[in-house]
Coordinates of C-alpha atoms and ligand atoms in Angstrom, one line a residue:
M190 CA -54.5 -56.3 44.6
D191 CA -53.1 -53.1 43.0
I192 CA -50.0 -51.0 43.5
R193 CA -51.0 -47.5 43.7
T194 CA -48.7 -44.4 43.0
V195 CA -49.8 -41.4 45.0
A196 CA -48.8 -37.8 43.9
T197 CA -47.6 -36.0 47.1
Q198 CA -46.0 -32.8 48.4
P199 CA -42.7 -32.5 50.3
Y200 CA -43.0 -31.6 54.3
S201 CA -40.0 -29.4 55.2
D202 CA -39.6 -30.8 58.7
Q203 CA -38.6 -34.3 58.2
K204 CA -35.1 -34.1 59.5
P205 CA -34.1 -37.1 61.8
G206 CA -33.0 -36.4 65.3
T207 CA -30.7 -38.1 67.6
S208 CA -32.9 -41.1 67.1
G209 CA -35.2 -40.8 64.3
L210 CA -38.1 -38.5 63.5
R211 CA -40.3 -37.8 66.5
K212 CA -43.3 -35.4 66.2
K213 CA -46.6 -35.2 67.7
V214 CA -49.2 -37.7 66.5
P215 CA -51.4 -35.0 64.9
V216 CA -48.2 -34.0 62.9
F217 CA -47.9 -37.6 61.7
Q218 CA -51.6 -37.8 60.9
Q219 CA -51.4 -35.1 58.4
P220 CA -52.1 -36.4 54.9
N221 CA -49.3 -38.3 53.3
Y222 CA -46.9 -37.3 56.3
L223 CA -46.1 -40.8 57.5
E224 CA -46.1 -42.0 53.8
N225 CA -43.7 -39.4 52.7
F226 CA -41.2 -40.3 55.2
I227 CA -41.4 -44.0 54.9
Q228 CA -41.1 -43.6 50.9
S229 CA -38.1 -41.3 51.8
I230 CA -36.5 -44.0 53.7
F231 CA -36.9 -46.4 50.9
N232 CA -35.7 -44.0 48.3
S233 CA -32.4 -43.5 50.2
L234 CA -31.8 -47.3 50.2
E235 CA -30.4 -49.6 47.5
G236 CA -30.7 -53.2 46.8
Y237 CA -33.6 -54.1 49.0
Q238 CA -35.8 -55.6 46.3
G239 CA -36.8 -59.2 47.6
Q240 CA -35.1 -58.4 51.0
T241 CA -36.4 -58.7 54.4
L242 CA -37.6 -55.8 56.3
V243 CA -38.2 -55.9 60.2
V244 CA -41.3 -53.7 61.5
G245 CA -42.5 -53.1 65.0
G246 CA -42.8 -50.5 67.8
D247 CA -43.4 -49.7 71.4
G248 CA -47.1 -50.0 71.1
R249 CA -47.9 -46.4 71.5
Y250 CA -50.8 -44.7 70.1
Y251 CA -50.8 -44.8 66.2
N252 CA -48.5 -47.8 66.3
R253 CA -51.2 -50.1 64.5
Q254 CA -52.2 -47.7 61.9
A255 CA -48.7 -46.9 61.1
I256 CA -47.7 -50.6 60.6
Q257 CA -50.5 -51.2 58.4
I258 CA -49.3 -48.3 56.1
I259 CA -45.7 -49.3 56.4
L260 CA -46.7 -53.0 55.4
K261 CA -48.4 -52.0 52.1
M262 CA -45.8 -49.5 51.3
A263 CA -43.0 -52.2 51.8
A264 CA -45.0 -54.6 49.5
A265 CA -45.8 -51.8 46.9
N266 CA -41.9 -51.1 46.9
G267 CA -40.8 -54.6 46.3
F268 CA -39.6 -55.9 49.7
G269 CA -39.6 -59.6 49.8
R270 CA -40.4 -60.4 53.1
T271 CA -41.4 -58.2 56.3
L272 CA -41.1 -59.7 60.0
V273 CA -43.7 -58.0 62.2
G274 CA -43.7 -58.2 66.1
K275 CA -47.1 -60.0 67.3
G276 CA -49.4 -57.0 67.9
G277 CA -47.2 -54.8 66.4
I278 CA -45.0 -54.9 69.3
L279 CA -41.0 -55.0 69.2
S280 CA -38.7 -53.6 71.7
T281 CA -35.8 -51.5 70.2
P282 CA -33.3 -54.2 71.4
A283 CA -35.5 -57.1 70.1
A284 CA -35.6 -55.4 66.9
S285 CA -31.9 -55.0 66.6
Y286 CA -31.7 -58.7 67.4
V287 CA -34.2 -59.9 64.9
I288 CA -32.6 -57.7 62.4
R289 CA -29.4 -59.5 62.9
K290 CA -30.5 -63.1 63.4
N291 CA -32.6 -63.0 60.1
N292 CA -29.9 -61.3 58.2
A293 CA -32.5 -58.5 57.3
F294 CA -31.9 -55.6 54.9
G295 CA -33.1 -53.2 57.6
G296 CA -35.9 -52.5 60.0
I297 CA -38.3 -49.8 61.0
I298 CA -38.9 -49.2 64.4
L299 CA -41.9 -47.1 65.6
S300 CA -41.2 -45.3 68.9
A301 CA -40.8 -41.9 70.5
S302 CA -38.9 -43.8 73.4
H303 CA -39.3 -42.0 76.7
N304 CA -41.6 -39.5 75.5
P305 CA -45.3 -39.7 76.4
G306 CA -47.8 -41.3 74.0
G307 CA -51.3 -40.6 73.1
P308 CA -53.6 -38.9 70.6
H309 CA -51.9 -35.6 71.4
E310 CA -48.6 -36.8 72.4
D311 CA -45.4 -38.2 70.4
F312 CA -44.8 -40.9 67.7
G313 CA -41.6 -41.5 66.0
V314 CA -39.9 -43.7 63.2
K315 CA -36.6 -44.7 63.3
Y316 CA -34.7 -46.7 60.4
N317 CA -32.3 -49.3 61.5
I318 CA -29.7 -50.8 59.0
S319 CA -28.5 -54.3 58.5
N320 CA -26.3 -54.6 61.2
G321 CA -29.4 -53.9 63.5
G322 CA -28.2 -50.4 64.7
P323 CA -29.6 -46.9 64.0
A324 CA -29.0 -45.5 60.4
P325 CA -25.7 -43.5 60.6
E326 CA -25.8 -39.9 59.8
K327 CA -25.0 -40.3 56.1
V328 CA -28.3 -42.5 55.6
T329 CA -30.3 -40.0 57.9
D330 CA -29.1 -37.0 55.6
A331 CA -30.1 -38.9 52.4
I332 CA -33.5 -39.7 54.1
F333 CA -34.0 -36.1 54.7
A334 CA -32.7 -35.0 51.3
N335 CA -35.2 -37.2 49.8
S336 CA -38.0 -36.0 51.9
K337 CA -37.6 -32.5 50.5
T338 CA -38.1 -33.6 46.9
I339 CA -40.7 -36.4 47.2
A340 CA -43.1 -36.1 44.5
E341 CA -45.0 -39.6 45.0
Y342 CA -45.0 -42.7 47.1
H343 CA -46.0 -46.4 46.2
L344 CA -48.9 -48.2 48.1
L345 CA -50.5 -51.6 47.9
D346 CA -54.3 -51.4 47.7
A347 CA -55.1 -54.3 50.3
P348 CA -57.4 -54.9 53.3
D349 CA -55.3 -54.4 56.6
V350 CA -53.6 -57.5 57.9
E351 CA -54.0 -59.3 61.1
L352 CA -51.3 -58.3 63.6
D353 CA -52.6 -60.2 66.7
Q354 CA -51.7 -63.8 65.6
V355 CA -48.5 -65.5 65.0
G356 CA -48.8 -66.5 61.3
R357 CA -47.3 -66.2 57.8
F358 CA -49.2 -65.0 54.9
K359 CA -48.9 -63.0 51.6
L360 CA -49.6 -59.2 50.9
G361 CA -49.3 -58.8 47.2
E362 CA -46.1 -60.6 46.3
M363 CA -44.5 -59.9 49.8
V364 CA -44.6 -62.4 52.7
V365 CA -45.6 -61.0 56.0
E366 CA -44.5 -63.3 59.0
V367 CA -46.1 -62.1 62.4
F368 CA -44.0 -63.6 65.2
D369 CA -43.3 -63.5 68.8
S370 CA -40.2 -61.7 69.6
V371 CA -40.0 -62.5 73.2
S372 CA -38.7 -66.0 73.0
D373 CA -36.0 -65.0 70.8
Y374 CA -34.9 -62.4 73.2
V375 CA -35.0 -64.6 76.2
E376 CA -32.9 -66.9 74.4
L377 CA -30.3 -64.2 73.6
M378 CA -30.2 -63.4 77.3
Q379 CA -29.8 -66.9 78.3
S380 CA -26.6 -67.2 76.0
L381 CA -25.0 -64.4 77.6
F382 CA -25.8 -64.7 81.3
D383 CA -25.6 -67.6 84.1
F384 CA -29.2 -68.1 84.4
D385 CA -29.0 -70.9 87.0
R386 CA -27.2 -68.6 89.4
I387 CA -29.7 -65.9 88.7
R388 CA -32.5 -68.4 89.4
Q389 CA -30.7 -69.6 92.6
L390 CA -30.6 -65.7 93.6
L391 CA -34.1 -64.9 92.8
T392 CA -35.8 -68.0 94.4
G393 CA -33.6 -68.3 97.4
G394 CA -35.8 -66.6 99.6
Q395 CA -33.2 -63.8 100.6
F396 CA -33.4 -61.6 97.8
R397 CA -36.1 -59.7 96.4
M398 CA -36.4 -57.5 93.2
C399 CA -38.9 -55.1 91.4
M400 CA -39.0 -54.4 87.8
D401 CA -41.1 -51.2 86.6
S402 CA -41.9 -51.8 82.9
L403 CA -43.9 -48.2 83.1
H404 CA -46.8 -49.7 81.0
A405 CA -44.4 -49.7 78.0
V406 CA -42.8 -52.4 75.6
T407 CA -40.8 -54.4 78.0
G408 CA -43.8 -55.7 79.9
P409 CA -44.2 -59.0 78.1
Y410 CA -40.4 -59.5 77.9
A411 CA -40.0 -58.9 81.7
H412 CA -42.9 -61.2 82.7
A413 CA -41.3 -64.0 80.5
L414 CA -37.6 -63.4 81.7
F415 CA -37.9 -62.7 85.4
E416 CA -41.1 -64.6 86.3
E417 CA -41.4 -67.3 84.1
V418 CA -37.8 -68.3 83.2
L419 CA -35.9 -66.9 86.3
G420 CA -38.4 -67.8 88.7
A421 CA -39.1 -64.6 90.5
P422 CA -42.6 -64.4 92.0
A423 CA -45.7 -63.4 90.2
G424 CA -46.0 -59.4 90.8
T425 CA -42.1 -58.9 90.4
V426 CA -43.0 -56.9 87.4
L427 CA -45.0 -53.7 87.8
N428 CA -46.8 -51.9 84.9
G429 CA -46.2 -54.8 82.8
V430 CA -49.1 -54.4 80.3
P431 CA -48.3 -52.1 77.5
L432 CA -50.7 -49.3 77.0
E433 CA -51.1 -47.1 74.1
D434 CA -50.7 -43.9 76.4
F435 CA -48.4 -45.7 79.1
G436 CA -51.2 -45.2 81.6
G437 CA -50.8 -41.4 81.1
G438 CA -47.1 -41.3 82.2
H439 CA -43.8 -40.7 80.9
P440 CA -42.2 -44.0 80.1
D441 CA -39.0 -42.6 81.2
P442 CA -36.8 -44.8 83.7
N443 CA -35.4 -41.9 86.0
L444 CA -36.1 -41.0 89.7
V445 CA -38.9 -38.3 88.5
Y446 CA -41.0 -40.6 86.3
A447 CA -40.7 -44.0 87.7
H448 CA -42.4 -43.0 91.1
D449 CA -44.1 -46.1 91.7
L450 CA -40.7 -47.9 91.6
V451 CA -39.0 -45.1 93.6
E452 CA -41.4 -45.1 96.2
I453 CA -41.0 -49.0 96.8
M454 CA -37.2 -48.9 96.5
F455 CA -37.0 -45.9 99.0
G456 CA -39.8 -47.0 101.3
A457 CA -39.9 -49.2 104.4
D458 CA -39.1 -52.8 103.7
A459 CA -37.8 -52.1 100.4
P460 CA -36.6 -55.1 98.1
D461 CA -32.8 -55.5 97.4
F462 CA -33.0 -54.5 93.8
G463 CA -35.2 -52.2 91.7
A464 CA -35.1 -51.6 87.8
A465 CA -37.2 -49.7 85.3
S466 CA -37.0 -49.3 81.5
D467 CA -38.4 -46.8 79.0
G468 CA -41.1 -46.8 76.2
D469 CA -39.1 -48.9 73.7
G470 CA -37.1 -50.9 76.1
D471 CA -33.5 -49.7 75.4
R472 CA -33.2 -47.7 78.7
N473 CA -32.8 -48.9 82.1
M474 CA -32.5 -47.3 85.7
I475 CA -30.8 -49.6 88.4
L476 CA -31.5 -48.9 91.9
G477 CA -30.4 -50.9 95.3
R478 CA -32.5 -50.7 98.4
N479 CA -32.5 -46.7 99.2
F480 CA -29.9 -46.3 96.7
F481 CA -29.7 -44.9 93.1
V482 CA -27.0 -46.0 90.5
T483 CA -26.2 -43.2 88.1
P484 CA -25.9 -44.5 84.6
S485 CA -22.4 -43.6 84.1
D486 CA -21.5 -45.4 87.3
S487 CA -23.6 -48.4 86.1
L488 CA -21.5 -48.7 82.7
A489 CA -18.4 -48.4 84.8
V490 CA -19.5 -51.0 87.3
L491 CA -20.5 -53.6 84.5
A492 CA -17.2 -53.1 82.8
A493 CA -15.3 -53.5 86.0
N494 CA -17.2 -56.7 86.9
A495 CA -17.6 -58.2 83.1
K496 CA -15.2 -61.1 84.0
L497 CA -17.8 -62.6 86.4
V498 CA -20.6 -63.1 83.5
P499 CA -20.3 -65.8 81.1
G500 CA -20.9 -63.7 77.9
Y501 CA -17.9 -61.3 78.8
K502 CA -15.7 -63.7 80.7
D503 CA -13.0 -63.5 78.1
G504 CA -12.6 -59.6 78.8
L505 CA -13.7 -56.5 77.0
A506 CA -12.2 -55.1 73.7
G507 CA -12.7 -51.9 74.8
I508 CA -15.4 -49.5 76.3
A509 CA -17.3 -46.6 74.5
R510 CA -19.4 -43.9 76.1
S511 CA -21.0 -40.6 74.9
M512 CA -19.2 -37.4 75.4
P513 CA -21.5 -36.1 78.0
T514 CA -21.4 -39.3 80.0
S515 CA -19.2 -39.2 83.2
Q516 CA -15.7 -40.2 82.9
A517 CA -16.2 -43.2 85.5
P518 CA -15.8 -45.6 82.9
D519 CA -12.6 -44.2 81.4
R520 CA -10.9 -45.0 84.7
V521 CA -12.1 -48.7 84.6
A522 CA -10.7 -48.9 81.0
A523 CA -7.3 -47.5 82.0
R524 CA -7.3 -49.9 84.9
L525 CA -8.2 -52.7 82.4
G526 CA -5.7 -51.4 79.9
I527 CA -8.3 -51.2 77.1
E528 CA -9.4 -48.3 75.0
C529 CA -12.3 -46.1 76.1
Y530 CA -13.9 -44.3 73.1
E531 CA -15.8 -40.9 73.3
T532 CA -18.4 -40.5 70.8
P533 CA -21.3 -38.0 70.1
T534 CA -24.6 -38.5 71.8
G535 CA -26.9 -41.0 70.4
W536 CA -26.3 -44.9 70.0
K537 CA -25.8 -44.6 65.9
F538 CA -22.2 -43.5 67.0
F539 CA -21.4 -46.8 68.5
G540 CA -22.2 -49.0 65.5
N541 CA -18.9 -48.8 63.8
L542 CA -16.9 -49.5 66.7
L543 CA -18.8 -52.5 67.7
D544 CA -18.8 -53.8 64.1
A545 CA -15.1 -53.3 64.1
G546 CA -14.5 -55.2 67.3
K547 CA -13.1 -52.1 69.2
A548 CA -15.7 -52.0 71.7
T549 CA -17.6 -54.6 73.8
L550 CA -19.8 -52.5 76.3
C551 CA -21.3 -48.9 75.5
G552 CA -23.2 -46.5 77.4
E553 CA -24.6 -43.0 77.8
E554 CA -25.6 -40.8 80.8
S555 CA -29.3 -41.0 79.6
F556 CA -29.9 -44.4 81.3
G557 CA -28.5 -46.3 78.1
T558 CA -26.2 -49.2 78.4
G559 CA -25.5 -52.1 76.1
S560 CA -22.9 -54.3 74.3
N561 CA -21.9 -56.0 71.2
H562 CA -24.6 -58.6 71.5
I563 CA -26.8 -56.2 69.4
R564 CA -26.5 -52.6 68.0
E565 CA -28.9 -50.8 70.2
K566 CA -28.8 -50.1 74.0
D567 CA -30.7 -52.7 75.8
G568 CA -32.7 -51.8 79.2
L569 CA -33.5 -55.6 80.4
W570 CA -30.0 -56.7 79.3
A571 CA -28.4 -54.1 81.8
V572 CA -30.9 -55.5 84.4
V573 CA -29.8 -59.1 84.1
F574 CA -26.2 -58.1 83.9
W575 CA -26.7 -56.5 87.3
L576 CA -28.6 -59.6 88.4
N577 CA -25.8 -61.8 87.4
V578 CA -23.2 -59.7 89.1
L579 CA -25.2 -59.5 92.3
A580 CA -25.6 -63.3 92.0
V581 CA -21.9 -63.8 92.0
R582 CA -20.8 -61.1 94.5
Q583 CA -23.5 -61.8 96.9
Q584 CA -23.2 -58.1 98.2
S585 CA -25.8 -55.4 98.0
V586 CA -26.1 -52.8 95.1
E587 CA -24.9 -50.2 97.6
Q588 CA -22.1 -52.0 98.6
I589 CA -20.9 -52.9 95.1
V590 CA -21.0 -49.3 94.0
K591 CA -19.4 -47.9 97.2
E592 CA -16.4 -50.4 96.7
H593 CA -16.3 -49.3 93.5
W594 CA -15.8 -45.6 94.3
Q595 CA -13.1 -46.9 96.9
Q596 CA -11.1 -48.5 94.1
F597 CA -11.5 -46.1 91.5
G598 CA -12.9 -42.7 93.2
R599 CA -16.3 -41.3 92.6
N600 CA -17.4 -39.3 89.5
Y601 CA -20.1 -36.9 91.0
Y602 CA -22.5 -36.4 88.0
S603 CA -25.8 -34.8 87.4
R604 CA -27.8 -33.5 84.4
H605 CA -30.1 -30.7 84.4
D606 CA -32.8 -30.4 81.5
Y607 CA -34.5 -27.2 80.8
E608 CA -37.5 -28.5 78.5
A609 CA -39.8 -26.4 76.2
V610 CA -37.4 -23.4 76.0
D611 CA -38.2 -21.1 73.3
A612 CA -35.8 -22.2 70.4
E613 CA -34.6 -18.9 69.5
R614 CA -33.5 -18.3 73.2
A615 CA -32.1 -22.0 73.5
N616 CA -29.8 -21.2 70.1
K617 CA -28.8 -17.7 71.5
L618 CA -27.6 -19.3 74.7
I619 CA -25.5 -21.8 72.7
E620 CA -24.1 -19.3 70.4
G621 CA -23.3 -17.0 73.2
L622 CA -21.3 -19.8 74.9
R623 CA -19.7 -20.8 71.5
A624 CA -18.5 -17.1 71.1
K625 CA -16.8 -17.3 74.7
L626 CA -14.9 -20.5 74.2
P627 CA -11.7 -19.3 72.7
T628 CA -11.2 -16.8 75.8
L629 CA -11.9 -19.4 78.4
P630 CA -8.6 -21.7 78.5
G631 CA -6.5 -20.4 81.4
Q632 CA -9.0 -18.4 83.1
K633 CA -10.2 -18.9 86.7
L634 CA -13.7 -19.5 87.5
G635 CA -14.5 -19.6 91.2
S636 CA -12.3 -22.3 92.5
Y637 CA -11.9 -23.6 89.0
E638 CA -9.4 -23.1 86.3
V639 CA -10.5 -23.8 82.7
E640 CA -8.2 -26.3 81.0
Y641 CA -10.0 -26.6 77.7
A642 CA -13.3 -25.1 76.3
D643 CA -14.4 -26.5 72.7
D644 CA -17.4 -27.4 70.7
F645 CA -17.2 -31.4 70.5
S646 CA -16.1 -32.7 66.9
Y647 CA -15.9 -36.4 66.4
T648 CA -14.1 -38.3 63.7
D649 CA -15.3 -41.8 63.6
P650 CA -12.1 -44.0 63.7
I651 CA -13.4 -46.5 61.4
D652 CA -14.9 -44.5 58.5
G653 CA -13.3 -41.3 59.2
S654 CA -16.7 -39.3 58.9
V655 CA -16.7 -35.9 61.0
S656 CA -19.5 -34.9 63.2
Q657 CA -19.2 -31.3 64.4
K658 CA -21.1 -29.2 67.0
Q659 CA -21.9 -32.1 69.1
G660 CA -21.9 -30.1 72.4
V661 CA -20.0 -27.3 74.2
R662 CA -17.7 -28.8 76.8
I663 CA -15.6 -26.7 79.3
G664 CA -13.2 -28.9 81.3
F665 CA -11.2 -27.9 84.2
T666 CA -7.6 -28.6 85.4
D667 CA -9.0 -30.8 88.4
G668 CA -11.0 -33.3 85.8
S669 CA -14.1 -31.6 86.4
R670 CA -16.5 -30.8 83.3
M671 CA -19.7 -29.1 82.4
V672 CA -21.3 -29.6 79.1
F673 CA -24.1 -27.9 77.2
R674 CA -26.2 -29.2 74.3
L675 CA -29.5 -29.0 72.8
S676 CA -31.7 -32.3 72.8
G677 CA -32.2 -33.8 69.5
T678 CA -35.5 -35.9 70.5
G679 CA -37.9 -33.4 71.8
T680 CA -40.9 -32.5 69.9
Q681 CA -41.6 -28.8 71.6
G682 CA -39.4 -25.9 71.4
A683 CA -35.9 -26.7 72.5
T684 CA -34.5 -28.6 75.5
L685 CA -31.2 -27.6 76.9
R686 CA -29.2 -30.2 78.6
L687 CA -26.4 -29.3 81.2
Y688 CA -24.4 -32.0 82.2
L689 CA -21.8 -31.7 85.2
E690 CA -19.2 -33.7 86.5
S691 CA -16.6 -33.4 89.2
Y692 CA -14.3 -36.1 90.3
E693 CA -13.5 -37.0 93.9
P694 CA -10.7 -39.7 94.7
N695 CA -11.0 -39.0 98.6
I696 CA -13.3 -41.7 100.2
A697 CA -14.1 -39.6 103.1
N698 CA -15.8 -37.1 100.8
H699 CA -17.9 -39.9 98.9
G700 CA -21.0 -39.4 100.7
L701 CA -22.2 -36.0 99.6
D702 CA -25.5 -35.4 97.6
P703 CA -24.3 -34.8 93.9
Q704 CA -26.2 -31.5 93.8
V705 CA -24.4 -30.3 96.9
A706 CA -20.8 -31.7 95.5
L707 CA -21.5 -30.0 92.1
G708 CA -23.0 -26.9 93.7
E709 CA -20.4 -24.5 92.7
M710 CA -20.2 -25.6 89.2
I711 CA -24.2 -25.2 88.8
Q712 CA -23.7 -21.9 89.7
L713 CA -20.7 -21.3 87.3
A714 CA -22.6 -22.8 84.4
D715 CA -25.7 -20.4 85.0
E716 CA -23.1 -17.3 85.2
L717 CA -21.4 -18.6 82.0
A718 CA -24.6 -19.3 79.8
Q719 CA -27.1 -17.1 81.6
I720 CA -29.3 -20.0 81.8
K721 CA -31.8 -18.5 83.9
T722 CA -32.1 -15.1 82.3
L723 CA -32.2 -16.7 78.7
T724 CA -34.5 -19.6 79.3
G725 CA -36.7 -17.6 81.7
M726 CA -36.6 -20.4 84.0
D727 CA -35.4 -20.4 87.7
K728 CA -34.8 -24.1 88.0
P729 CA -34.5 -27.1 85.7
T730 CA -37.5 -29.0 84.6
V731 CA -35.7 -32.2 85.4
I732 CA -32.6 -33.3 87.4
T733 CA -31.1 -36.5 86.8
Ligands
LIG237 C1 -31.5 -38.4 74.3 C2 -30.3 -39.0 75.0 C3 -29.5 -39.7 74.5 C4 -30.1 -40.8 73.5 C5 -31.3 -40.4 72.8 C6 -32.3 -41.6 72.3 O1 -30.9 -37.6 73.1 O2 -29.6 -37.6 75.6 O3 -28.4 -40.3 75.1 O4 -29.4 -41.7 72.8 O5 -32.3 -39.5 73.8 O6 -32.5 -42.4 73.3 P1 -31.1 -35.8 73.1 O7 -30.7 -35.6 71.9 O8 -32.6 -35.6 73.5 O9 -30.2 -35.7 74.4 V1 -34.0 -43.3 73.2 O10 -34.2 -44.3 74.7 O11 -35.1 -42.0 72.8 O12 -34.1 -44.2 71.9
LIG238 CO1 -35.6 -45.6 74.3

């Protein structure tokens, strides 16, 4: 078998976003496009000769073809061993765990997460470092820099390898191990949670749950975890077979896209607990009977109840949340006497805090929750955490959340997304807001008074690196906020995200629809940013 060096030309658009490089499949299928990016990753790394690389993806269209290319390139570039999920399947959290457990040099995860899949839909590539977490900005910047000057890549000339059988074989000088990642992951969950108690809950005949895997990567993990190990009846997991196009849907666990689950949980004779996860298994949505838990509240509730769970019984070192996430977790941190860190959007910013032991739980408003057990957010982990809390407290999801609001007050929260906006107009909107920022503090807007207005800048407390322009935020004197930022994961035009939050300490006012509670702010945001005029849209594409 020969190592071939292939001459290539750079592509100019290989800048990784919030979570890796995401493009339409036909973009990735252009000659040398994937190869260029993979070689640019390798070129930005040092010291990987003979080391281990983890490879897997969420099973979407082009996953298998991409894995074949990556394996041959890894072999040609001198990796000693690759660990590949069976069938090419590896959830993002499982990949993070496998990297850590095997002291791998890093991992390549193929996913566009919650974006649709298929021949004309999205594909993505993400590089994770040896701590199991997404590459930090200095690495992704180096990858992008390499992609702009790349002139050649290396590839082993070899037939395709068998991905569907567990096994170990050689590809050139490199060892390939195809493994089943489900059992490792189940073991990890078992080490954190009280499985006996959860099993009692799920088999006691009183409690019913429903898990929607949305035809994405968590299907096999969820079947093993809930139905085989924890004893829930067969049929507990819906849409549990991963499909290359996710059955035509968006594998995005929210009230809009997880419609099968929403119908069940808000229908007659609904189960007690419902959950869904996304394309690559790192997001989660939590529902009670007729009840939706916002991701920010979920993080706050898990933090407040962490002592009930074996893996966290000794308490939390700290909490970290992304800036646009609601401040509900901050209130729990204050009560517990621990720090709550505020980071830019994207899990890569939690890595240093977790490695330094400063934070134990992390979360984002975008249905992401996780802990120091790995370095990615973890959808099924959040579901099992909730089950453990439910099993101990013997209350409904709704009761637990409402009691939480009684203790801490309620942070009304909503995110409005305007998708596929013309990029120039979206930038104009953000620039317009930036220009207004200095004049806003002290101004009265409706019944609100602006306390601060800035463009969020983050200095990493561990390595001192600075990330600027991470979202325009306008805070009011009563603790309410609105945040504007452009998505870094979309593949079509620009997506404007507007995040809205207000704080309500009074229990008597806890029963409002968030869109009503936030009504005046929604109006003010439009006046301030000229959203309707500039986007040409009279309402958001998705409200979560
Ligand atoms: C979105 C979310 C962000 C999340 C990211 C990756 O990014 O807002 O919170 O970390 O997706 O999640 P953006 O830039 O589009 O707002 V996933 O599940 O795609 O790995
Ligand atoms: Co995801």
